[in-house]
mmCIF file of N, CA and C in Angstrom:
data_model
loop_
_atom_site.group_PDB
_atom_site.id
_atom_site.type_symbol
_atom_site.label_atom_id
_atom_site.label_comp_id
_atom_site.label_asym_id
_atom_site.label_seq_id
_atom_site.Cartn_x
_atom_site.Cartn_y
_atom_site.Cartn_z
ATOM 1 N N UNK A 115 -9.791 219.301 130.826
ATOM 2 C CA UNK A 115 -10.454 220.297 130.014
ATOM 3 C C UNK A 115 -11.925 220.422 130.409
ATOM 4 N N UNK A 116 -12.558 219.315 130.723
ATOM 5 C CA UNK A 116 -13.966 219.367 131.121
ATOM 6 C C UNK A 116 -14.125 220.118 132.435
ATOM 7 N N UNK A 117 -13.188 219.906 133.350
ATOM 8 C CA UNK A 117 -13.250 220.611 134.623
ATOM 9 C C UNK A 117 -13.148 222.116 134.404
ATOM 10 N N UNK A 118 -12.325 222.521 133.460
ATOM 11 C CA UNK A 118 -12.163 223.941 133.169
ATOM 12 C C UNK A 118 -13.421 224.536 132.551
ATOM 13 N N UNK A 119 -14.042 223.835 131.604
ATOM 14 C CA UNK A 119 -15.244 224.399 130.975
ATOM 15 C C UNK A 119 -16.392 224.480 131.983
ATOM 16 N N UNK A 120 -16.481 223.539 132.903
ATOM 17 C CA UNK A 120 -17.510 223.605 133.942
ATOM 18 C C UNK A 120 -17.221 224.774 134.880
ATOM 19 N N UNK A 121 -15.969 224.945 135.280
ATOM 20 C CA UNK A 121 -15.605 226.059 136.160
ATOM 21 C C UNK A 121 -15.892 227.397 135.482
ATOM 22 N N UNK A 122 -15.522 227.531 134.227
ATOM 23 C CA UNK A 122 -15.763 228.780 133.510
ATOM 24 C C UNK A 122 -17.255 229.033 133.311
ATOM 25 N N UNK A 123 -18.013 227.976 133.069
ATOM 26 C CA UNK A 123 -19.464 228.130 132.929
ATOM 27 C C UNK A 123 -20.073 228.615 134.242
ATOM 28 N N UNK A 124 -19.653 228.030 135.361
ATOM 29 C CA UNK A 124 -20.160 228.481 136.657
ATOM 30 C C UNK A 124 -19.764 229.925 136.933
ATOM 31 N N UNK A 125 -18.539 230.290 136.563
ATOM 32 C CA UNK A 125 -18.099 231.674 136.755
ATOM 33 C C UNK A 125 -18.970 232.626 135.952
ATOM 34 N N UNK A 126 -19.246 232.278 134.716
ATOM 35 C CA UNK A 126 -20.104 233.113 133.868
ATOM 36 C C UNK A 126 -21.522 233.156 134.413
ATOM 37 N N UNK A 127 -22.048 232.000 134.803
ATOM 38 C CA UNK A 127 -23.402 231.946 135.347
ATOM 39 C C UNK A 127 -23.526 232.762 136.628
ATOM 40 N N UNK A 128 -22.465 232.808 137.424
ATOM 41 C CA UNK A 128 -22.520 233.569 138.676
ATOM 42 C C UNK A 128 -22.688 235.062 138.426
ATOM 43 N N UNK A 129 -22.317 235.504 137.224
ATOM 44 C CA UNK A 129 -22.430 236.916 136.878
ATOM 45 C C UNK A 129 -23.773 237.251 136.237
ATOM 46 N N UNK A 130 -24.569 236.232 135.926
ATOM 47 C CA UNK A 130 -25.883 236.427 135.319
ATOM 48 C C UNK A 130 -26.927 236.262 136.411
ATOM 49 N N UNK A 131 -27.585 237.337 136.751
ATOM 50 C CA UNK A 131 -28.518 237.335 137.886
ATOM 51 C C UNK A 131 -29.613 236.287 137.748
ATOM 52 N N UNK A 132 -30.150 236.096 136.565
ATOM 53 C CA UNK A 132 -31.276 235.179 136.374
ATOM 54 C C UNK A 132 -30.884 233.705 136.410
ATOM 55 N N UNK A 133 -29.585 233.414 136.473
ATOM 56 C CA UNK A 133 -29.157 232.015 136.402
ATOM 57 C C UNK A 133 -29.362 231.260 137.704
ATOM 58 N N UNK A 134 -29.426 231.952 138.819
ATOM 59 C CA UNK A 134 -29.545 231.278 140.102
ATOM 60 C C UNK A 134 -28.249 230.653 140.559
ATOM 61 N N UNK A 135 -27.145 230.994 139.929
ATOM 62 C CA UNK A 135 -25.859 230.370 140.247
ATOM 63 C C UNK A 135 -24.907 231.323 140.959
ATOM 64 N N UNK A 136 -25.400 232.458 141.415
ATOM 65 C CA UNK A 136 -24.523 233.461 142.018
ATOM 66 C C UNK A 136 -23.703 232.901 143.182
ATOM 67 N N UNK A 137 -24.293 232.070 144.003
ATOM 68 C CA UNK A 137 -23.587 231.564 145.178
ATOM 69 C C UNK A 137 -23.013 230.166 144.963
ATOM 70 N N UNK A 138 -23.020 229.673 143.732
ATOM 71 C CA UNK A 138 -22.572 228.312 143.467
ATOM 72 C C UNK A 138 -21.173 228.289 142.859
ATOM 73 N N UNK A 139 -20.193 228.604 143.661
ATOM 74 C CA UNK A 139 -18.804 228.564 143.192
ATOM 75 C C UNK A 139 -17.978 227.711 144.151
ATOM 76 N N UNK A 140 -18.259 226.415 144.188
ATOM 77 C CA UNK A 140 -17.546 225.539 145.126
ATOM 78 C C UNK A 140 -16.090 225.314 144.723
ATOM 79 N N UNK A 141 -15.312 224.945 145.697
ATOM 80 C CA UNK A 141 -13.883 224.727 145.487
ATOM 81 C C UNK A 141 -13.595 223.367 144.837
ATOM 82 N N UNK A 142 -14.259 222.320 145.280
ATOM 83 C CA UNK A 142 -13.950 220.969 144.808
ATOM 84 C C UNK A 142 -14.609 220.674 143.460
ATOM 85 N N UNK A 143 -13.900 219.950 142.626
ATOM 86 C CA UNK A 143 -14.354 219.665 141.261
ATOM 87 C C UNK A 143 -15.694 218.938 141.240
ATOM 88 N N UNK A 144 -15.835 217.909 142.033
ATOM 89 C CA UNK A 144 -17.088 217.162 142.063
ATOM 90 C C UNK A 144 -18.256 218.049 142.446
ATOM 91 N N UNK A 145 -18.027 218.967 143.382
ATOM 92 C CA UNK A 145 -19.077 219.893 143.797
ATOM 93 C C UNK A 145 -19.412 220.876 142.678
ATOM 94 N N UNK A 146 -18.455 221.197 141.842
ATOM 95 C CA UNK A 146 -18.722 222.088 140.711
ATOM 96 C C UNK A 146 -19.657 221.411 139.711
ATOM 97 N N UNK A 147 -19.397 220.157 139.415
ATOM 98 C CA UNK A 147 -20.281 219.420 138.511
ATOM 99 C C UNK A 147 -21.685 219.331 139.111
ATOM 100 N N UNK A 148 -21.763 219.077 140.413
ATOM 101 C CA UNK A 148 -23.063 218.991 141.087
ATOM 102 C C UNK A 148 -23.780 220.342 141.079
ATOM 103 N N UNK A 149 -23.038 221.430 141.273
ATOM 104 C CA UNK A 149 -23.639 222.763 141.247
ATOM 105 C C UNK A 149 -24.216 223.065 139.869
ATOM 106 N N UNK A 150 -23.467 222.730 138.840
ATOM 107 C CA UNK A 150 -23.960 222.960 137.484
ATOM 108 C C UNK A 150 -25.185 222.084 137.218
ATOM 109 N N UNK A 151 -25.124 220.846 137.668
ATOM 110 C CA UNK A 151 -26.257 219.928 137.496
ATOM 111 C C UNK A 151 -27.502 220.492 138.184
ATOM 112 N N UNK A 152 -27.345 221.086 139.368
ATOM 113 C CA UNK A 152 -28.474 221.654 140.099
ATOM 114 C C UNK A 152 -29.095 222.825 139.338
ATOM 115 N N UNK A 153 -28.276 223.609 138.667
ATOM 116 C CA UNK A 153 -28.768 224.792 137.944
ATOM 117 C C UNK A 153 -29.476 224.410 136.651
ATOM 118 N N UNK A 154 -28.957 223.403 135.933
ATOM 119 C CA UNK A 154 -29.523 223.055 134.628
ATOM 120 C C UNK A 154 -30.449 221.842 134.671
ATOM 121 N N UNK A 155 -30.500 221.158 135.804
ATOM 122 C CA UNK A 155 -31.339 219.969 135.929
ATOM 123 C C UNK A 155 -32.822 220.286 135.854
ATOM 124 N N UNK A 156 -33.645 219.263 135.911
ATOM 125 C CA UNK A 156 -35.084 219.418 135.692
ATOM 126 C C UNK A 156 -35.758 220.373 136.674
ATOM 127 N N UNK A 157 -35.223 220.522 137.873
ATOM 128 C CA UNK A 157 -35.797 221.446 138.858
ATOM 129 C C UNK A 157 -34.981 222.722 139.006
ATOM 130 N N UNK A 158 -33.966 222.905 138.173
ATOM 131 C CA UNK A 158 -33.090 224.062 138.286
ATOM 132 C C UNK A 158 -33.648 225.293 137.603
ATOM 133 N N UNK A 159 -33.109 226.451 137.956
ATOM 134 C CA UNK A 159 -33.587 227.705 137.369
ATOM 135 C C UNK A 159 -33.313 227.829 135.870
ATOM 136 N N UNK A 160 -32.383 227.040 135.355
ATOM 137 C CA UNK A 160 -32.074 227.093 133.923
ATOM 138 C C UNK A 160 -32.439 225.801 133.205
ATOM 139 N N UNK A 161 -33.404 225.079 133.745
ATOM 140 C CA UNK A 161 -33.766 223.792 133.147
ATOM 141 C C UNK A 161 -34.258 223.932 131.716
ATOM 142 N N UNK A 162 -34.911 225.045 131.411
ATOM 143 C CA UNK A 162 -35.430 225.214 130.051
ATOM 144 C C UNK A 162 -34.314 225.399 129.033
ATOM 145 N N UNK A 163 -33.355 226.249 129.347
ATOM 146 C CA UNK A 163 -32.268 226.514 128.400
ATOM 147 C C UNK A 163 -31.096 225.548 128.579
ATOM 148 N N UNK A 164 -31.029 224.859 129.722
ATOM 149 C CA UNK A 164 -29.897 223.985 130.003
ATOM 150 C C UNK A 164 -30.183 222.507 129.957
ATOM 151 N N UNK A 165 -31.336 222.114 129.412
ATOM 152 C CA UNK A 165 -31.699 220.694 129.434
ATOM 153 C C UNK A 165 -30.697 219.824 128.681
ATOM 154 N N UNK A 166 -30.150 220.337 127.592
ATOM 155 C CA UNK A 166 -29.156 219.540 126.848
ATOM 156 C C UNK A 166 -27.848 219.440 127.620
ATOM 157 N N UNK A 167 -27.496 220.493 128.342
ATOM 158 C CA UNK A 167 -26.304 220.443 129.198
ATOM 159 C C UNK A 167 -26.502 219.377 130.266
ATOM 160 N N UNK A 168 -27.695 219.338 130.850
ATOM 161 C CA UNK A 168 -27.991 218.339 131.879
ATOM 162 C C UNK A 168 -27.820 216.929 131.337
ATOM 163 N N UNK A 169 -28.290 216.698 130.116
ATOM 164 C CA UNK A 169 -28.153 215.372 129.502
ATOM 165 C C UNK A 169 -26.684 214.993 129.323
ATOM 166 N N UNK A 170 -25.884 215.926 128.836
ATOM 167 C CA UNK A 170 -24.468 215.644 128.605
ATOM 168 C C UNK A 170 -23.729 215.487 129.936
ATOM 169 N N UNK A 171 -24.119 216.242 130.954
ATOM 170 C CA UNK A 171 -23.510 216.082 132.277
ATOM 171 C C UNK A 171 -23.738 214.675 132.813
ATOM 172 N N UNK A 172 -24.931 214.155 132.609
ATOM 173 C CA UNK A 172 -25.225 212.792 133.053
ATOM 174 C C UNK A 172 -24.313 211.793 132.350
ATOM 175 N N UNK A 173 -24.142 211.979 131.065
ATOM 176 C CA UNK A 173 -23.262 211.105 130.299
ATOM 177 C C UNK A 173 -21.816 211.244 130.788
ATOM 178 N N UNK A 174 -21.402 212.469 131.026
ATOM 179 C CA UNK A 174 -20.025 212.729 131.437
ATOM 180 C C UNK A 174 -19.743 212.188 132.835
ATOM 181 N N UNK A 175 -20.762 212.165 133.675
ATOM 182 C CA UNK A 175 -20.583 211.732 135.055
ATOM 183 C C UNK A 175 -20.063 210.298 135.151
ATOM 184 N N UNK A 176 -20.328 209.489 134.137
ATOM 185 C CA UNK A 176 -19.840 208.105 134.128
ATOM 186 C C UNK A 176 -18.307 208.038 134.188
ATOM 187 N N UNK A 177 -17.650 209.081 133.729
ATOM 188 C CA UNK A 177 -16.190 209.101 133.722
ATOM 189 C C UNK A 177 -15.599 209.592 135.037
ATOM 190 N N UNK A 178 -16.444 210.161 135.887
ATOM 191 C CA UNK A 178 -15.958 210.763 137.129
ATOM 192 C C UNK A 178 -15.276 209.743 138.046
ATOM 193 N N UNK A 179 -15.773 208.522 138.050
ATOM 194 C CA UNK A 179 -15.168 207.527 138.943
ATOM 195 C C UNK A 179 -13.720 207.241 138.559
ATOM 196 N N UNK A 180 -13.407 207.306 137.274
ATOM 197 C CA UNK A 180 -12.028 207.084 136.859
ATOM 198 C C UNK A 180 -11.138 208.226 137.338
ATOM 199 N N UNK A 181 -11.654 209.443 137.306
ATOM 200 C CA UNK A 181 -10.899 210.592 137.794
ATOM 201 C C UNK A 181 -10.541 210.392 139.273
ATOM 202 N N UNK A 182 -11.506 209.924 140.047
ATOM 203 C CA UNK A 182 -11.270 209.706 141.474
ATOM 204 C C UNK A 182 -10.163 208.686 141.691
ATOM 205 N N UNK A 183 -10.214 207.598 140.959
ATOM 206 C CA UNK A 183 -9.156 206.586 141.071
ATOM 207 C C UNK A 183 -7.801 207.158 140.670
ATOM 208 N N UNK A 184 -7.765 207.895 139.570
ATOM 209 C CA UNK A 184 -6.498 208.425 139.065
ATOM 210 C C UNK A 184 -5.903 209.485 139.979
ATOM 211 N N UNK A 185 -6.751 210.326 140.551
ATOM 212 C CA UNK A 185 -6.262 211.432 141.371
ATOM 213 C C UNK A 185 -6.010 211.041 142.823
ATOM 214 N N UNK A 186 -6.772 210.090 143.340
ATOM 215 C CA UNK A 186 -6.715 209.812 144.769
ATOM 216 C C UNK A 186 -6.356 208.377 145.112
ATOM 217 N N UNK A 187 -6.191 207.544 144.107
ATOM 218 C CA UNK A 187 -5.883 206.145 144.362
ATOM 219 C C UNK A 187 -4.423 205.823 144.088
ATOM 220 N N UNK A 188 -4.132 204.556 144.122
ATOM 221 C CA UNK A 188 -2.804 204.060 143.760
ATOM 222 C C UNK A 188 -2.997 203.031 142.649
ATOM 223 N N UNK A 189 -1.925 202.759 141.924
ATOM 224 C CA UNK A 189 -2.072 201.862 140.781
ATOM 225 C C UNK A 189 -0.958 200.833 140.723
ATOM 226 N N UNK A 190 -1.305 199.729 140.097
ATOM 227 C CA UNK A 190 -0.345 198.683 139.752
ATOM 228 C C UNK A 190 -0.397 198.534 138.243
ATOM 229 N N UNK A 191 0.760 198.491 137.630
ATOM 230 C CA UNK A 191 0.848 198.345 136.188
ATOM 231 C C UNK A 191 1.575 197.050 135.885
ATOM 232 N N UNK A 192 0.987 196.260 135.002
ATOM 233 C CA UNK A 192 1.641 195.014 134.617
ATOM 234 C C UNK A 192 1.596 194.875 133.096
ATOM 235 N N UNK A 193 2.536 194.106 132.588
ATOM 236 C CA UNK A 193 2.645 193.881 131.153
ATOM 237 C C UNK A 193 2.509 192.400 130.862
ATOM 238 N N UNK A 194 1.729 192.088 129.844
ATOM 239 C CA UNK A 194 1.564 190.707 129.423
ATOM 240 C C UNK A 194 2.694 190.281 128.505
ATOM 241 N N UNK A 195 2.725 189.012 128.183
ATOM 242 C CA UNK A 195 3.783 188.481 127.321
ATOM 243 C C UNK A 195 3.729 189.073 125.916
ATOM 244 N N UNK A 196 2.571 189.580 125.507
ATOM 245 C CA UNK A 196 2.454 190.161 124.168
ATOM 246 C C UNK A 196 2.724 191.674 124.158
ATOM 247 N N UNK A 197 3.084 192.231 125.320
ATOM 248 C CA UNK A 197 3.412 193.651 125.399
ATOM 249 C C UNK A 197 2.258 194.540 125.798
ATOM 250 N N UNK A 198 1.041 193.993 125.838
ATOM 251 C CA UNK A 198 -0.101 194.789 126.290
ATOM 252 C C UNK A 198 0.012 195.038 127.784
ATOM 253 N N UNK A 199 -0.515 196.153 128.225
ATOM 254 C CA UNK A 199 -0.459 196.455 129.643
ATOM 255 C C UNK A 199 -1.841 196.403 130.284
ATOM 256 N N UNK A 200 -1.842 196.278 131.586
ATOM 257 C CA UNK A 200 -3.041 196.269 132.405
ATOM 258 C C UNK A 200 -2.745 197.136 133.624
ATOM 259 N N UNK A 201 -3.623 198.085 133.882
ATOM 260 C CA UNK A 201 -3.465 198.907 135.076
ATOM 261 C C UNK A 201 -4.608 198.579 136.028
ATOM 262 N N UNK A 202 -4.272 198.402 137.290
ATOM 263 C CA UNK A 202 -5.272 198.186 138.323
ATOM 264 C C UNK A 202 -5.184 199.366 139.280
ATOM 265 N N UNK A 203 -6.296 200.070 139.413
ATOM 266 C CA UNK A 203 -6.378 201.257 140.256
ATOM 267 C C UNK A 203 -7.106 200.883 141.547
ATOM 268 N N UNK A 204 -6.537 201.291 142.680
ATOM 269 C CA UNK A 204 -7.074 200.944 144.000
ATOM 270 C C UNK A 204 -7.481 202.212 144.741
ATOM 271 N N UNK A 205 -8.621 202.157 145.430
ATOM 272 C CA UNK A 205 -9.122 203.278 146.221
ATOM 273 C C UNK A 205 -9.575 202.792 147.582
ATOM 274 N N UNK A 206 -9.410 203.645 148.576
ATOM 275 C CA UNK A 206 -10.002 203.424 149.887
ATOM 276 C C UNK A 206 -10.829 204.658 150.220
ATOM 277 N N UNK A 207 -12.114 204.462 150.448
ATOM 278 C CA UNK A 207 -13.020 205.559 150.789
ATOM 279 C C UNK A 207 -13.581 205.337 152.176
ATOM 280 N N UNK A 208 -13.928 206.440 152.821
ATOM 281 C CA UNK A 208 -14.606 206.402 154.110
ATOM 282 C C UNK A 208 -15.941 207.120 153.929
ATOM 283 N N UNK A 209 -17.020 206.441 154.265
ATOM 284 C CA UNK A 209 -18.338 207.050 154.148
ATOM 285 C C UNK A 209 -19.184 206.602 155.334
ATOM 286 N N UNK A 210 -19.655 207.557 156.090
ATOM 287 C CA UNK A 210 -20.496 207.278 157.270
ATOM 288 C C UNK A 210 -19.813 206.279 158.206
ATOM 289 N N UNK A 211 -18.508 206.442 158.389
ATOM 290 C CA UNK A 211 -17.766 205.575 159.293
ATOM 291 C C UNK A 211 -17.480 204.184 158.771
ATOM 292 N N UNK A 212 -17.754 203.957 157.497
ATOM 293 C CA UNK A 212 -17.527 202.642 156.897
ATOM 294 C C UNK A 212 -16.357 202.737 155.920
ATOM 295 N N UNK A 213 -15.440 201.766 156.019
ATOM 296 C CA UNK A 213 -14.303 201.710 155.104
ATOM 297 C C UNK A 213 -14.719 200.918 153.876
ATOM 298 N N UNK A 214 -14.495 201.505 152.708
ATOM 299 C CA UNK A 214 -14.845 200.821 151.467
ATOM 300 C C UNK A 214 -13.626 200.819 150.560
ATOM 301 N N UNK A 215 -13.123 199.635 150.281
ATOM 302 C CA UNK A 215 -11.990 199.472 149.366
ATOM 303 C C UNK A 215 -12.518 198.983 148.027
ATOM 304 N N UNK A 216 -11.985 199.565 146.962
ATOM 305 C CA UNK A 216 -12.434 199.149 145.636
ATOM 306 C C UNK A 216 -11.270 199.230 144.664
ATOM 307 N N UNK A 217 -11.426 198.559 143.546
ATOM 308 C CA UNK A 217 -10.418 198.652 142.502
ATOM 309 C C UNK A 217 -11.077 198.460 141.152
ATOM 310 N N UNK A 218 -10.376 198.907 140.143
ATOM 311 C CA UNK A 218 -10.826 198.742 138.768
ATOM 312 C C UNK A 218 -9.591 198.423 137.933
ATOM 313 N N UNK A 219 -9.737 197.483 137.023
ATOM 314 C CA UNK A 219 -8.647 197.111 136.125
ATOM 315 C C UNK A 219 -9.010 197.523 134.710
ATOM 316 N N UNK A 220 -8.027 198.081 134.007
ATOM 317 C CA UNK A 220 -8.257 198.578 132.652
ATOM 318 C C UNK A 220 -7.113 198.102 131.761
ATOM 319 N N UNK A 221 -7.470 197.498 130.647
ATOM 320 C CA UNK A 221 -6.450 197.082 129.683
ATOM 321 C C UNK A 221 -6.108 198.262 128.776
ATOM 322 N N UNK A 222 -5.050 198.133 128.017
ATOM 323 C CA UNK A 222 -4.649 199.175 127.071
ATOM 324 C C UNK A 222 -5.757 199.425 126.048
ATOM 325 N N UNK A 223 -6.383 198.375 125.575
ATOM 326 C CA UNK A 223 -7.468 198.506 124.599
ATOM 327 C C UNK A 223 -8.660 199.241 125.213
ATOM 328 N N UNK A 224 -9.031 198.867 126.435
ATOM 329 C CA UNK A 224 -10.131 199.537 127.119
ATOM 330 C C UNK A 224 -9.803 201.010 127.375
ATOM 331 N N UNK A 225 -8.557 201.287 127.757
ATOM 332 C CA UNK A 225 -8.148 202.665 128.026
ATOM 333 C C UNK A 225 -8.251 203.527 126.774
ATOM 334 N N UNK A 226 -7.865 202.987 125.638
ATOM 335 C CA UNK A 226 -7.968 203.737 124.382
ATOM 336 C C UNK A 226 -9.423 204.052 124.056
ATOM 337 N N UNK A 227 -10.308 203.091 124.264
ATOM 338 C CA UNK A 227 -11.730 203.304 124.021
ATOM 339 C C UNK A 227 -12.299 204.333 124.999
ATOM 340 N N UNK A 228 -11.954 204.213 126.274
ATOM 341 C CA UNK A 228 -12.410 205.177 127.274
ATOM 342 C C UNK A 228 -11.935 206.590 126.944
ATOM 343 N N UNK A 229 -10.704 206.704 126.511
ATOM 344 C CA UNK A 229 -10.160 208.011 126.160
ATOM 345 C C UNK A 229 -10.938 208.636 125.006
ATOM 346 N N UNK A 230 -11.251 207.847 123.999
ATOM 347 C CA UNK A 230 -12.022 208.370 122.864
ATOM 348 C C UNK A 230 -13.426 208.776 123.301
ATOM 349 N N UNK A 231 -14.056 207.964 124.144
ATOM 350 C CA UNK A 231 -15.392 208.292 124.651
ATOM 351 C C UNK A 231 -15.350 209.555 125.515
ATOM 352 N N UNK A 232 -14.308 209.672 126.319
ATOM 353 C CA UNK A 232 -14.142 210.845 127.177
ATOM 354 C C UNK A 232 -13.954 212.112 126.347
ATOM 355 N N UNK A 233 -13.127 212.043 125.332
ATOM 356 C CA UNK A 233 -12.918 213.198 124.453
ATOM 357 C C UNK A 233 -14.223 213.620 123.781
ATOM 358 N N UNK A 234 -14.967 212.656 123.304
ATOM 359 C CA UNK A 234 -16.229 212.941 122.638
ATOM 360 C C UNK A 234 -17.232 213.566 123.609
ATOM 361 N N UNK A 235 -17.342 213.006 124.807
ATOM 362 C CA UNK A 235 -18.258 213.547 125.815
ATOM 363 C C UNK A 235 -17.836 214.953 126.229
ATOM 364 N N UNK A 236 -16.545 215.177 126.364
ATOM 365 C CA UNK A 236 -16.054 216.508 126.737
ATOM 366 C C UNK A 236 -16.362 217.526 125.653
ATOM 367 N N UNK A 237 -16.230 217.143 124.399
ATOM 368 C CA UNK A 237 -16.546 218.052 123.302
ATOM 369 C C UNK A 237 -18.035 218.393 123.291
ATOM 370 N N UNK A 238 -18.884 217.397 123.542
ATOM 371 C CA UNK A 238 -20.326 217.661 123.593
ATOM 372 C C UNK A 238 -20.664 218.571 124.771
ATOM 373 N N UNK A 239 -20.027 218.330 125.913
ATOM 374 C CA UNK A 239 -20.257 219.173 127.090
ATOM 375 C C UNK A 239 -19.845 220.607 126.803
ATOM 376 N N UNK A 240 -18.673 220.772 126.229
ATOM 377 C CA UNK A 240 -18.170 222.102 125.885
ATOM 378 C C UNK A 240 -19.135 222.797 124.927
ATOM 379 N N UNK A 241 -19.558 222.104 123.895
ATOM 380 C CA UNK A 241 -20.473 222.683 122.913
ATOM 381 C C UNK A 241 -21.815 223.065 123.511
ATOM 382 N N UNK A 242 -22.379 222.193 124.342
ATOM 383 C CA UNK A 242 -23.670 222.490 124.958
ATOM 384 C C UNK A 242 -23.571 223.654 125.944
ATOM 385 N N UNK A 243 -22.469 223.715 126.694
ATOM 386 C CA UNK A 243 -22.274 224.841 127.616
ATOM 387 C C UNK A 243 -22.142 226.153 126.851
ATOM 388 N N UNK A 244 -21.370 226.136 125.778
ATOM 389 C CA UNK A 244 -21.222 227.351 124.967
ATOM 390 C C UNK A 244 -22.570 227.796 124.393
ATOM 391 N N UNK A 245 -23.345 226.834 123.906
ATOM 392 C CA UNK A 245 -24.657 227.155 123.369
ATOM 393 C C UNK A 245 -25.584 227.731 124.426
ATOM 394 N N UNK A 246 -25.584 227.141 125.620
ATOM 395 C CA UNK A 246 -26.430 227.634 126.699
ATOM 396 C C UNK A 246 -26.025 229.051 127.109
ATOM 397 N N UNK A 247 -24.727 229.278 127.259
ATOM 398 C CA UNK A 247 -24.253 230.604 127.668
ATOM 399 C C UNK A 247 -24.559 231.647 126.611
ATOM 400 N N UNK A 248 -24.441 231.292 125.348
ATOM 401 C CA UNK A 248 -24.779 232.221 124.269
ATOM 402 C C UNK A 248 -26.264 232.560 124.315
ATOM 403 N N UNK A 249 -27.101 231.570 124.537
ATOM 404 C CA UNK A 249 -28.544 231.805 124.637
ATOM 405 C C UNK A 249 -28.870 232.710 125.817
ATOM 406 N N UNK A 250 -28.198 232.490 126.946
ATOM 407 C CA UNK A 250 -28.425 233.345 128.112
ATOM 408 C C UNK A 250 -27.977 234.774 127.851
ATOM 409 N N UNK A 251 -26.853 234.920 127.169
ATOM 410 C CA UNK A 251 -26.373 236.269 126.831
ATOM 411 C C UNK A 251 -27.365 236.985 125.933
ATOM 412 N N UNK A 252 -27.953 236.270 124.981
ATOM 413 C CA UNK A 252 -28.958 236.879 124.101
ATOM 414 C C UNK A 252 -30.188 237.296 124.902
ATOM 415 N N UNK A 253 -30.560 236.479 125.869
ATOM 416 C CA UNK A 253 -31.740 236.775 126.702
ATOM 417 C C UNK A 253 -31.500 237.981 127.604
ATOM 418 N N UNK A 254 -30.240 238.196 128.005
ATOM 419 C CA UNK A 254 -29.900 239.312 128.883
ATOM 420 C C UNK A 254 -29.974 240.657 128.188
ATOM 421 N N UNK A 255 -29.877 240.660 126.867
ATOM 422 C CA UNK A 255 -29.845 241.916 126.110
ATOM 423 C C UNK A 255 -31.187 242.540 126.016
#
């Protein structure tokens, strides 16, 4: 859902001449978040009206690493004697010719907490984006 609200915000911003986002419609999800961050960040053309969006984007970015593991990694799932589960997510990245292997383990309890935090951050992101776009629409009139 967060990926969709960011994509829709960029689409709307691309239609607003003063936003500076006309050419910022990247294909990859991570690049979309970065494009939005560039527009609303402290040096961006919408830093004044988008400062709260920038703050929420920073908070939301903490969840991006889990998305990468889930979408591009592999996982091992195990169950303890009490029925709780543990998932270990594995990734292999290549950067500047260097192989980097990493993993993260998440318990069922941690996953529930992460999910609640993610939902809350996504709602704040959605709300701040809607507020920013409404303010821009008012300014365009």
